[in-house]
CSV table of C-alpha atoms in Angstrom, one decimal:
chain,number,residue,atom,x,y,z
V,1,MET,CA,8.8,12.4,4.5
V,2,SER,CA,5.4,13.2,6.2
V,3,GLU,CA,4.3,9.6,6.8
V,4,HIS,CA,7.7,8.7,8.9
V,5,HIS,CA,5.9,8.8,12.2
V,6,ASP,CA,8.3,6.5,14.2
V,7,HIS,CA,9.6,6.1,17.6
V,8,THR,CA,12.4,8.9,16.8
V,9,VAL,CA,9.7,11.6,17.2
V,10,SER,CA,10.0,13.1,20.6
V,11,SER,CA,6.7,14.5,21.2
V,12,PRO,CA,3.2,14.5,19.6
V,13,GLU,CA,3.8,18.1,18.7
V,14,ILE,CA,6.2,17.1,15.9
V,15,THR,CA,4.5,15.6,12.9
V,16,PHE,CA,7.6,14.2,11.4
V,17,GLY,CA,11.3,13.1,12.6
V,18,HIS,CA,14.3,13.2,10.7
V,19,PRO,CA,13.8,10.0,8.5
V,20,PRO,CA,16.7,7.8,10.0
V,21,ALA,CA,19.0,7.2,7.3
V,22,GLU,CA,19.1,3.7,6.2
V,23,SER,CA,23.0,3.4,6.1
V,24,THR,CA,25.8,5.6,6.9
V,25,LYS,CA,26.9,6.1,3.6
V,26,ARG,CA,26.1,9.8,3.5
V,27,ILE,CA,28.2,10.5,6.7
V,28,TRP,CA,31.3,8.9,5.0
V,29,VAL,CA,30.9,10.8,1.8
V,30,VAL,CA,30.8,14.1,3.9
V,31,LEU,CA,33.8,12.8,5.7
V,32,GLY,CA,35.7,12.3,2.3
V,33,ILE,CA,34.4,15.9,1.4
V,34,LEU,CA,35.7,17.4,4.5
V,35,SER,CA,39.1,15.6,4.4
V,36,ILE,CA,39.6,16.4,0.7
V,37,ILE,CA,38.8,20.1,1.4
V,38,THR,CA,41.1,20.4,4.4
V,39,VAL,CA,43.9,18.6,2.4
V,40,ILE,CA,43.6,21.2,-0.4
V,41,GLU,CA,43.7,24.0,2.3
V,42,LEU,CA,46.7,22.6,3.8
V,43,ILE,CA,48.4,22.4,0.5
V,44,LEU,CA,47.7,25.8,-0.6
V,45,GLY,CA,48.7,27.0,3.0
V,46,LEU,CA,52.0,25.2,2.8
V,47,GLY,CA,52.5,27.1,-0.5
V,48,ILE,CA,52.4,30.4,1.6
V,49,ALA,CA,54.7,29.2,4.0
V,50,ARG,CA,57.2,27.9,1.4
V,51,HIS,CA,57.0,30.8,-0.9
V,52,TRP,CA,55.6,29.1,-4.1
V,53,TYR,CA,53.6,32.2,-5.2
V,54,PRO,CA,55.2,34.9,-7.3
V,55,ASN,CA,53.8,37.8,-5.7
V,56,ASP,CA,51.6,39.3,-3.0
V,57,THR,CA,48.5,39.3,-5.3
V,58,TRP,CA,48.9,35.6,-5.7
V,59,VAL,CA,48.9,35.1,-1.9
V,60,LEU,CA,46.1,37.1,-1.6
V,61,PHE,CA,44.1,35.2,-4.2
V,62,VAL,CA,45.3,31.9,-2.5
V,63,LYS,CA,43.9,33.2,1.0
V,64,GLY,CA,40.7,34.2,-0.6
V,65,THR,CA,40.5,30.6,-2.0
V,66,VAL,CA,41.2,29.0,1.5
V,67,CYS,CA,38.5,31.3,3.0
V,68,ILE,CA,36.0,29.9,0.3
V,69,LEU,CA,36.9,26.5,0.9
V,70,SER,CA,36.5,26.9,4.7
V,71,LEU,CA,33.0,28.3,3.9
V,72,ALA,CA,32.3,25.1,2.0
V,73,LYS,CA,33.3,23.1,5.0
V,74,ALA,CA,31.1,25.0,7.3
V,75,TYR,CA,28.3,24.4,4.7
V,76,TYR,CA,28.8,20.5,5.0
V,77,ILE,CA,29.2,20.4,8.7
V,78,VAL,CA,26.4,22.6,9.5
V,79,SER,CA,23.9,21.0,6.6
V,80,GLU,CA,24.8,17.4,7.1
V,81,PHE,CA,26.4,16.7,10.4
V,82,MET,CA,24.1,19.0,12.3
V,83,HIS,CA,21.1,17.9,10.0
V,84,LEU,CA,20.1,21.9,9.3
V,85,GLY,CA,19.6,20.6,5.8
V,86,SER,CA,16.7,18.4,6.8
V,87,GLU,CA,14.8,20.7,9.2
V,88,ILE,CA,12.0,22.7,7.4
V,89,ARG,CA,12.7,26.0,5.7
V,90,ASN,CA,11.3,28.7,8.0
V,91,PHE,CA,13.6,27.1,10.9
V,92,ILE,CA,16.5,27.2,8.6
V,93,MET,CA,16.0,30.7,7.7
V,94,THR,CA,15.6,32.0,11.4
V,95,ILE,CA,19.1,30.8,11.7
V,96,VAL,CA,20.9,31.6,8.5
V,97,VAL,CA,19.3,35.2,7.8
V,98,PRO,CA,20.7,36.7,11.2
V,99,LEU,CA,24.0,35.2,10.2
V,100,LEU,CA,24.0,37.4,7.3
V,101,LEU,CA,25.0,40.3,9.7
V,102,PHE,CA,28.4,39.0,9.5
V,103,VAL,CA,28.6,40.2,5.8
V,104,TRP,CA,28.6,43.8,7.1
V,105,PHE,CA,30.6,42.7,10.5
V,106,ILE,CA,33.3,41.5,8.6
V,107,ALA,CA,33.5,44.0,5.7
V,108,ALA,CA,33.2,47.2,8.2
V,109,PHE,CA,35.6,46.1,10.7
V,110,LEU,CA,38.4,45.1,8.5
V,111,TRP,CA,37.9,48.4,6.5
V,112,ASP,CA,38.0,50.2,10.0
V,113,GLY,CA,41.4,48.5,10.8
V,114,ASN,CA,43.0,49.2,7.5
V,115,SER,CA,41.8,52.8,7.9
V,116,TRP,CA,43.6,53.2,11.3
V,117,LYS,CA,46.8,51.8,9.8
V,118,ASN,CA,46.6,54.3,7.0
V,119,LEU,CA,45.7,57.3,9.3
V,120,ARG,CA,48.4,56.2,11.6
V,121,ASN,CA,51.0,56.0,8.6
V,122,LYS,CA,49.8,59.3,7.2
V,123,TYR,CA,49.7,61.5,10.3
V,124,GLY,CA,52.3,60.1,12.7
V,125,GLY,CA,52.1,57.9,15.8
V,126,GLU,CA,54.4,55.0,15.5
V,127,PRO,CA,57.0,54.7,12.6
V,128,ALA,CA,56.0,52.7,10.0
V,129,LYS,CA,58.9,50.1,10.1
V,130,GLN,CA,60.9,49.6,13.4
V,131,GLU,CA,64.3,49.0,11.4
V,132,GLN,CA,66.6,51.3,13.1
V,133,ALA,CA,70.2,51.1,14.1
V,134,ALA,CA,70.0,52.6,17.7
V,135,PRO,CA,67.2,50.4,19.3
V,136,ALA,CA,67.2,52.6,22.6
V,137,HIS,CA,64.9,54.8,21.0
V,138,GLN,CA,62.3,52.3,20.4
V,139,LYS,CA,59.1,52.5,22.5
V,140,GLY,CA,57.3,49.1,23.2
V,141,ALA,CA,53.8,50.5,23.2
V,142,LYS,CA,51.9,49.4,20.0
V,143,ASP,CA,48.9,47.4,19.7
C,1,MET,CA,-7.5,32.0,23.2
C,2,SER,CA,-9.4,28.6,23.7
C,3,THR,CA,-8.2,27.0,27.0
C,4,ALA,CA,-9.5,23.5,25.8
C,5,VAL,CA,-6.5,23.3,23.3
C,6,MET,CA,-4.2,24.0,26.3
C,7,HIS,CA,-5.3,21.1,28.3
C,8,LYS,CA,-4.2,18.5,25.7
C,9,GLU,CA,-0.8,16.9,25.7
C,10,THR,CA,0.6,20.0,24.6
C,11,LYS,CA,3.7,21.2,26.6
C,12,TRP,CA,5.8,23.5,24.9
C,13,TRP,CA,4.5,25.7,22.1
C,14,GLY,CA,0.5,25.7,23.0
C,15,GLY,CA,-0.8,25.6,19.4
C,16,GLY,CA,-0.6,21.7,19.8
C,17,ARG,CA,2.1,21.6,16.8
C,18,SER,CA,5.4,22.5,16.8
C,19,PRO,CA,5.7,25.4,14.0
C,20,PHE,CA,9.1,24.2,13.3
C,21,ASN,CA,8.7,20.6,13.6
C,22,ALA,CA,11.4,20.4,16.2
C,23,SER,CA,11.2,20.3,20.0
C,24,TYR,CA,11.7,23.4,22.0
C,25,GLY,CA,15.1,22.0,23.3
C,26,LYS,CA,16.5,21.3,19.9
C,27,VAL,CA,15.2,24.8,18.4
C,28,MET,CA,16.8,26.6,21.7
C,29,MET,CA,19.9,24.8,21.0
C,30,TRP,CA,20.3,26.0,17.7
C,31,TYR,CA,19.5,29.5,18.9
C,32,PHE,CA,22.2,29.3,21.6
C,33,LEU,CA,24.7,28.0,19.0
C,34,MET,CA,23.7,31.1,16.7
C,35,SER,CA,24.3,33.5,19.5
C,36,ASP,CA,27.8,31.6,20.2
C,37,ALA,CA,28.5,32.0,16.5
C,38,PHE,CA,28.3,35.8,16.9
C,39,THR,CA,30.5,35.7,20.2
C,40,PHE,CA,33.3,33.8,18.4
C,41,GLY,CA,32.7,35.9,15.1
C,42,ALA,CA,33.2,39.1,17.0
C,43,PHE,CA,36.4,37.8,18.6
C,44,LEU,CA,37.7,36.7,15.3
C,45,ILE,CA,36.7,40.0,13.5
C,46,SER,CA,38.2,41.9,16.2
C,47,TYR,CA,41.5,39.8,15.6
C,48,GLY,CA,41.3,40.8,11.9
C,49,THR,CA,40.6,44.3,12.7
C,50,ILE,CA,43.8,44.7,14.7
C,51,ARG,CA,45.7,42.7,12.1
C,52,PHE,CA,44.5,45.0,9.3
C,53,SER,CA,45.4,47.9,11.5
C,54,GLN,CA,49.2,46.9,11.7
C,55,ASN,CA,51.8,47.5,9.2
C,56,PHE,CA,53.7,44.4,10.3
C,57,TRP,CA,52.0,41.0,11.3
C,58,THR,CA,53.5,37.9,12.5
C,59,ASP,CA,54.0,35.1,10.1
C,60,PRO,CA,52.2,32.1,11.6
C,61,ASN,CA,54.2,29.7,9.7
C,62,LYS,CA,57.2,30.8,11.9
C,63,VAL,CA,55.3,30.4,15.1
C,64,PHE,CA,53.5,27.3,14.6
C,65,ASN,CA,56.1,25.2,12.9
C,66,SER,CA,56.8,22.4,15.6
C,67,PHE,CA,55.6,18.9,16.2
C,68,PRO,CA,55.9,16.7,19.4
C,69,GLY,CA,59.4,14.6,19.2
C,70,LEU,CA,60.7,16.4,16.0
C,71,HIS,CA,62.7,18.8,17.4
C,72,GLY,CA,64.5,21.5,15.2
C,73,MET,CA,62.5,20.7,12.0
C,74,ASP,CA,60.4,23.3,10.3
C,75,LEU,CA,57.0,22.0,9.8
C,76,PRO,CA,54.4,24.5,9.4
C,77,LEU,CA,50.7,23.5,9.6
C,78,ALA,CA,51.8,19.8,10.6
C,79,PHE,CA,50.6,19.8,14.1
C,80,VAL,CA,47.6,21.9,13.5
C,81,SER,CA,46.4,19.5,10.7
C,82,LEU,CA,46.8,16.6,13.1
C,83,MET,CA,44.3,18.6,15.5
C,84,THR,CA,41.9,19.6,12.7
C,85,PHE,CA,41.7,15.7,11.7
C,86,ILE,CA,41.2,14.8,15.2
C,87,LEU,CA,38.3,17.0,15.5
C,88,ILE,CA,36.8,16.1,12.2
C,89,ALA,CA,37.1,12.4,13.1
C,90,SER,CA,35.5,12.9,16.6
C,91,SER,CA,32.7,14.8,14.7
C,92,VAL,CA,32.2,11.7,12.4
C,93,THR,CA,31.9,9.6,15.6
C,94,MET,CA,29.3,11.8,17.0
C,95,VAL,CA,27.1,11.9,13.7
C,96,LEU,CA,27.3,7.9,14.0
C,97,ALA,CA,26.3,8.0,17.6
C,98,VAL,CA,23.2,10.1,16.7
C,99,HIS,CA,22.6,7.6,13.9
C,100,GLU,CA,22.7,4.7,16.4
C,101,GLY,CA,20.5,6.7,18.6
C,102,HIS,CA,17.9,6.8,15.7
C,103,LYS,CA,17.8,3.3,15.5
C,104,MET,CA,17.5,2.8,19.3
C,105,ASN,CA,20.7,0.8,19.5
C,106,LYS,CA,21.9,1.5,23.0
C,107,LYS,CA,25.3,-0.4,22.5
C,108,GLY,CA,26.3,1.5,19.3
C,109,VAL,CA,25.5,5.0,21.0
C,110,GLU,CA,27.7,4.0,24.0
C,111,LYS,CA,30.5,2.9,21.7
C,112,TYR,CA,30.3,6.0,19.5
C,113,MET,CA,30.0,8.3,22.2
C,114,ILE,CA,33.2,6.9,23.8
C,115,LEU,CA,35.1,7.5,20.7
C,116,THR,CA,34.1,11.0,20.4
C,117,ILE,CA,35.0,11.7,24.1
C,118,ILE,CA,38.3,10.3,23.1
C,119,GLY,CA,38.7,12.4,20.2
C,120,GLY,CA,37.7,15.5,22.5
C,121,PHE,CA,40.3,14.6,25.1
C,122,ALA,CA,42.9,14.1,22.3
C,123,PHE,CA,42.3,17.6,21.0
C,124,LEU,CA,42.6,18.9,24.3
C,125,ALA,CA,45.8,17.1,24.9
C,126,CYS,CA,47.3,18.7,21.5
C,127,GLN,CA,46.3,22.0,22.4
C,128,ALA,CA,48.0,21.7,25.9
C,129,TRP,CA,51.0,20.7,24.2
C,130,GLU,CA,50.9,23.5,21.7
C,131,TRP,CA,50.1,26.1,24.6
C,132,THR,CA,53.1,24.7,26.6
C,133,HIS,CA,55.5,24.6,23.6
C,134,LEU,CA,54.7,28.3,23.0
C,135,LEU,CA,54.7,29.5,26.8
C,136,THR,CA,58.2,27.7,27.5
C,137,GLY,CA,59.8,28.5,23.9
C,138,GLU,CA,63.2,30.2,24.0
C,139,HIS,CA,63.6,32.6,21.2
C,140,ILE,CA,65.8,35.9,21.2
C,141,ALA,CA,64.2,39.1,21.0
C,142,LEU,CA,65.0,42.7,21.2
C,143,LEU,CA,63.1,44.1,24.0
C,144,ALA,CA,61.6,47.6,24.2
C,145,ASN,CA,64.5,48.9,26.4
C,146,GLY,CA,66.9,48.0,23.6
C,147,THR,CA,68.4,45.0,25.2
C,148,LEU,CA,68.3,41.4,23.8
C,149,ASP,CA,66.5,38.7,25.8
C,150,VAL,CA,65.3,35.0,25.8
C,151,VAL,CA,61.6,35.4,25.5
C,152,PRO,CA,58.4,33.0,25.2
C,153,THR,CA,55.3,33.8,23.5
C,154,THR,CA,52.7,35.1,26.1
C,155,VAL,CA,49.8,37.3,26.0
C,156,THR,CA,51.9,40.7,26.2
C,157,LEU,CA,55.1,39.7,24.8
C,158,ASN,CA,56.4,37.4,21.8
C,159,PRO,CA,59.4,37.3,19.9
C,160,TRP,CA,57.8,37.2,16.4
C,161,GLY,CA,58.5,40.5,14.9
C,162,ASP,CA,60.8,41.5,11.9
C,163,GLN,CA,64.2,39.7,12.0
C,164,LEU,CA,66.8,41.9,13.4
C,165,SER,CA,69.5,42.9,11.2
C,166,HIS,CA,73.0,41.9,12.2
C,167,ASP,CA,74.5,45.3,13.1
C,168,ALA,CA,71.5,46.1,15.0
C,169,MET,CA,71.9,43.0,17.0
C,170,ILE,CA,75.6,43.6,17.8
C,171,ALA,CA,74.6,47.1,19.1
C,172,ALA,CA,71.8,45.7,21.1
C,173,LEU,CA,74.5,43.0,22.6
C,174,GLN,CA,76.6,45.9,24.0
C,175,THR,CA,73.7,47.2,26.3
C,176,THR,CA,72.4,43.7,27.3
C,177,PRO,CA,73.2,42.9,31.1
C,178,HIS,CA,75.3,40.0,32.0
C,179,ASP,CA,72.3,37.7,33.1
C,180,GLN,CA,70.4,38.1,29.7
C,181,LEU,CA,73.5,37.5,27.8
C,182,ALA,CA,74.2,34.2,29.8
C,183,ALA,CA,70.6,33.2,29.4
C,184,ILE,CA,71.0,34.1,25.4
C,185,ALA,CA,74.4,31.9,25.5
C,186,SER,CA,72.9,29.0,27.3
C,187,THR,CA,70.2,28.7,24.6
C,188,LEU,CA,73.0,28.3,22.2
C,189,HIS,CA,74.2,24.7,23.0
C,190,HIS,CA,71.4,23.3,25.3
C,191,GLY,CA,74.0,21.5,27.0
C,192,GLY,CA,72.1,20.9,30.2
C,193,ASP,CA,72.9,22.5,33.7
C,194,ALA,CA,76.6,22.2,33.6
C,195,ALA,CA,76.9,24.2,30.3
C,196,ALA,CA,74.6,26.8,31.7
C,197,HIS,CA,76.7,27.0,34.9
C,198,ASN,CA,79.9,27.6,32.9
C,199,VAL,CA,78.3,30.2,30.7
C,200,ALA,CA,77.4,32.2,33.8
C,201,ASP,CA,81.1,32.5,34.7
C,202,LEU,CA,82.1,34.0,31.3
C,203,SER,CA,82.5,37.8,31.1
C,204,ASN,CA,80.1,40.2,29.0
C,205,ALA,CA,82.7,40.3,26.2
C,206,GLU,CA,83.4,36.5,26.0
C,207,LEU,CA,79.6,36.1,26.0
C,208,ILE,CA,79.0,38.5,23.3
C,209,ASN,CA,81.9,36.9,21.4
C,210,THR,CA,80.4,33.6,21.8
C,211,ILE,CA,76.9,34.8,20.7
C,212,THR,CA,78.0,36.7,17.7
C,213,LYS,CA,80.0,33.6,16.4
C,214,SER,CA,77.0,31.5,16.7
C,215,GLY,CA,75.4,33.1,13.6
C,216,LEU,CA,72.4,33.7,16.2
C,217,HIS,CA,69.2,35.3,14.9
C,218,ALA,CA,67.3,37.5,16.8
C,219,ASN,CA,63.8,39.4,16.1
C,220,HIS,CA,62.1,42.5,17.1
C,221,THR,CA,59.3,41.8,19.6
C,222,GLY,CA,56.1,41.2,17.4
C,223,PRO,CA,52.7,42.9,17.7
C,224,ILE,CA,51.6,42.7,21.3
C,225,ALA,CA,48.1,41.8,20.5
C,226,PHE,CA,49.2,38.5,18.5
C,227,GLY,CA,49.5,36.4,21.9
C,228,GLY,CA,46.5,38.0,23.4
C,229,TYR,CA,44.3,36.9,20.4
C,230,PHE,CA,46.0,33.4,20.0
C,231,PHE,CA,45.4,32.3,23.5
C,232,GLY,CA,42.3,34.1,24.2
C,233,ILE,CA,40.5,32.7,21.2
C,234,THR,CA,42.0,29.2,21.2
C,235,GLY,CA,41.5,29.3,24.8
C,236,PHE,CA,37.9,30.2,24.7
C,237,HIS,CA,37.6,27.4,21.8
C,238,GLY,CA,39.4,24.8,24.1
C,239,PHE,CA,36.8,25.6,26.8
C,240,HIS,CA,34.1,24.8,24.4
C,241,VAL,CA,35.8,21.7,23.7
C,242,PHE,CA,36.2,20.6,27.3
C,243,SER,CA,32.6,21.6,28.2
C,244,GLY,CA,31.6,19.7,25.0
C,245,VAL,CA,33.6,16.5,26.5
C,246,VAL,CA,31.8,16.9,29.9
C,247,ILE,CA,28.4,17.1,28.1
C,248,ASN,CA,29.4,13.9,26.0
C,249,VAL,CA,30.4,12.0,29.2
C,250,VAL,CA,27.1,12.9,30.8
C,251,MET,CA,25.3,11.7,27.6
C,252,TRP,CA,27.3,8.6,27.7
C,253,ILE,CA,26.5,7.8,31.4
C,254,LYS,CA,22.7,8.6,30.9
C,255,THR,CA,22.8,6.1,27.8
C,256,ARG,CA,24.5,3.6,29.9
C,257,LEU,CA,21.9,4.0,32.8
C,258,GLY,CA,19.1,3.4,30.1
C,259,HIS,CA,17.5,6.9,30.6
C,260,PHE,CA,17.1,7.4,26.8
C,261,ASP,CA,15.7,4.0,26.3
C,262,GLU,CA,13.0,4.7,29.1
C,263,ARG,CA,12.2,8.0,27.4
C,264,GLY,CA,11.7,6.1,24.1
C,265,HIS,CA,14.1,8.5,22.1
C,266,TYR,CA,17.6,9.4,21.8
C,267,GLU,CA,17.1,13.4,21.2
C,268,MET,CA,19.6,14.2,23.8
C,269,ILE,CA,22.3,12.7,22.0
C,270,GLU,CA,21.4,15.0,19.1
C,271,LYS,CA,21.3,18.2,21.1
C,272,ALA,CA,25.0,17.2,22.4
C,273,GLY,CA,25.9,16.3,19.1
C,274,LEU,CA,24.6,19.9,17.8
C,275,TYR,CA,27.1,21.5,20.4
C,276,TRP,CA,30.0,19.3,19.5
C,277,HIS,CA,29.6,19.9,15.7
C,278,PHE,CA,29.5,23.5,16.5
C,279,VAL,CA,32.9,23.2,18.2
C,280,ASP,CA,34.0,21.5,15.2
C,281,LEU,CA,32.6,24.5,13.1
C,282,VAL,CA,34.4,26.9,15.1
C,283,TRP,CA,37.7,25.3,14.6
C,284,VAL,CA,37.3,25.5,10.8
C,285,PHE,CA,37.2,29.3,11.4
C,286,VAL,CA,40.0,29.4,14.1
C,287,PHE,CA,42.4,27.1,12.0
C,288,LEU,CA,41.6,29.5,8.9
C,289,CYS,CA,42.3,32.9,10.8
C,290,PHE,CA,45.2,31.8,13.1
C,291,TYR,CA,47.1,29.3,10.8
C,292,LEU,CA,46.3,29.3,7.2
C,293,ILE,CA,46.0,33.0,6.5
């Protein structure tokens, strides 16, 4: 791609532009991939709504699958539609490496939330379930 | 540092050559989007933290199960999938605009920018409908003071808790004041103003009798944080969509005025495109967190 010096290059500092694609075929392929993944997600999600899965472990597994499919969609949008895949490697790394912080960010905070729940259930605070016959005793304050 | 180098055509990076082979503007757009990704990420993770900290969380399939024009049908995921496909489609027209820009095809860029703008407005219209639907919804919930009332979904109150047992509902009806009973009864028939007027004339006992006979379902109020996170995060995303539409309109006008032809390249369309695709990217995760899981 180095010899592709053409009018799409916006400055003499830039030694190559994105090679302009000859056709729009790739765009339609990516649209197809995104649509198929979305339809699969919707079917799996509808399964949760309609209680197709036998138990909670299954539901959790399906939710995990949907999360992974969403990451796949994110990959295609960023890599193909935003053309990050055609940038040079060092530039890609300056964007992708900081995003790895999310691995800790998600794990730590969900763990924390789960811990609050366990501590509250174990040591008091709000009752675990609010099913009670005399609703007059209920407190509205909960997060 | 050699000053001779500085006097050349160099404007941005000082070394005469962009280390990333990308213009300053595009590199900075990427870093802005990265920081914006952390903002959205923090919001969504905060939502996840609160959700994990609760023993009960609202089932989104019960909240988001309506479609404009189809009353009383249980259609989970239907409307939000329409919104998702609108956004994907407008992302595709944006890529096509960038593609036409590479080919210096002014007419093509104009056409696809218009289609992208229409997609953006369509998405915003869908979101406006959904918010209106939630904020004007009429659902019966057991309030903190032990009475039943008709409540919508707002940032502080929502009717999406556990379903109330029949006995608990009967008990709560006894302590519910007359105007709330009348409001509940008038949601039962939806007979217009005349029916609502008659309902207000009935006595408490008659109203309770009517409500009990109707086989009414009521819920506890749901987690308070539910509405705040939903309206906050979809609102913040909707704000991004709106600003994206504004940027796209500006780009369309500049294309029409021939600014990019004068400049010799359509890189501004690429930068606007990056922002627009980011909006689509965020929606993937908003869709995931609020509707799918």
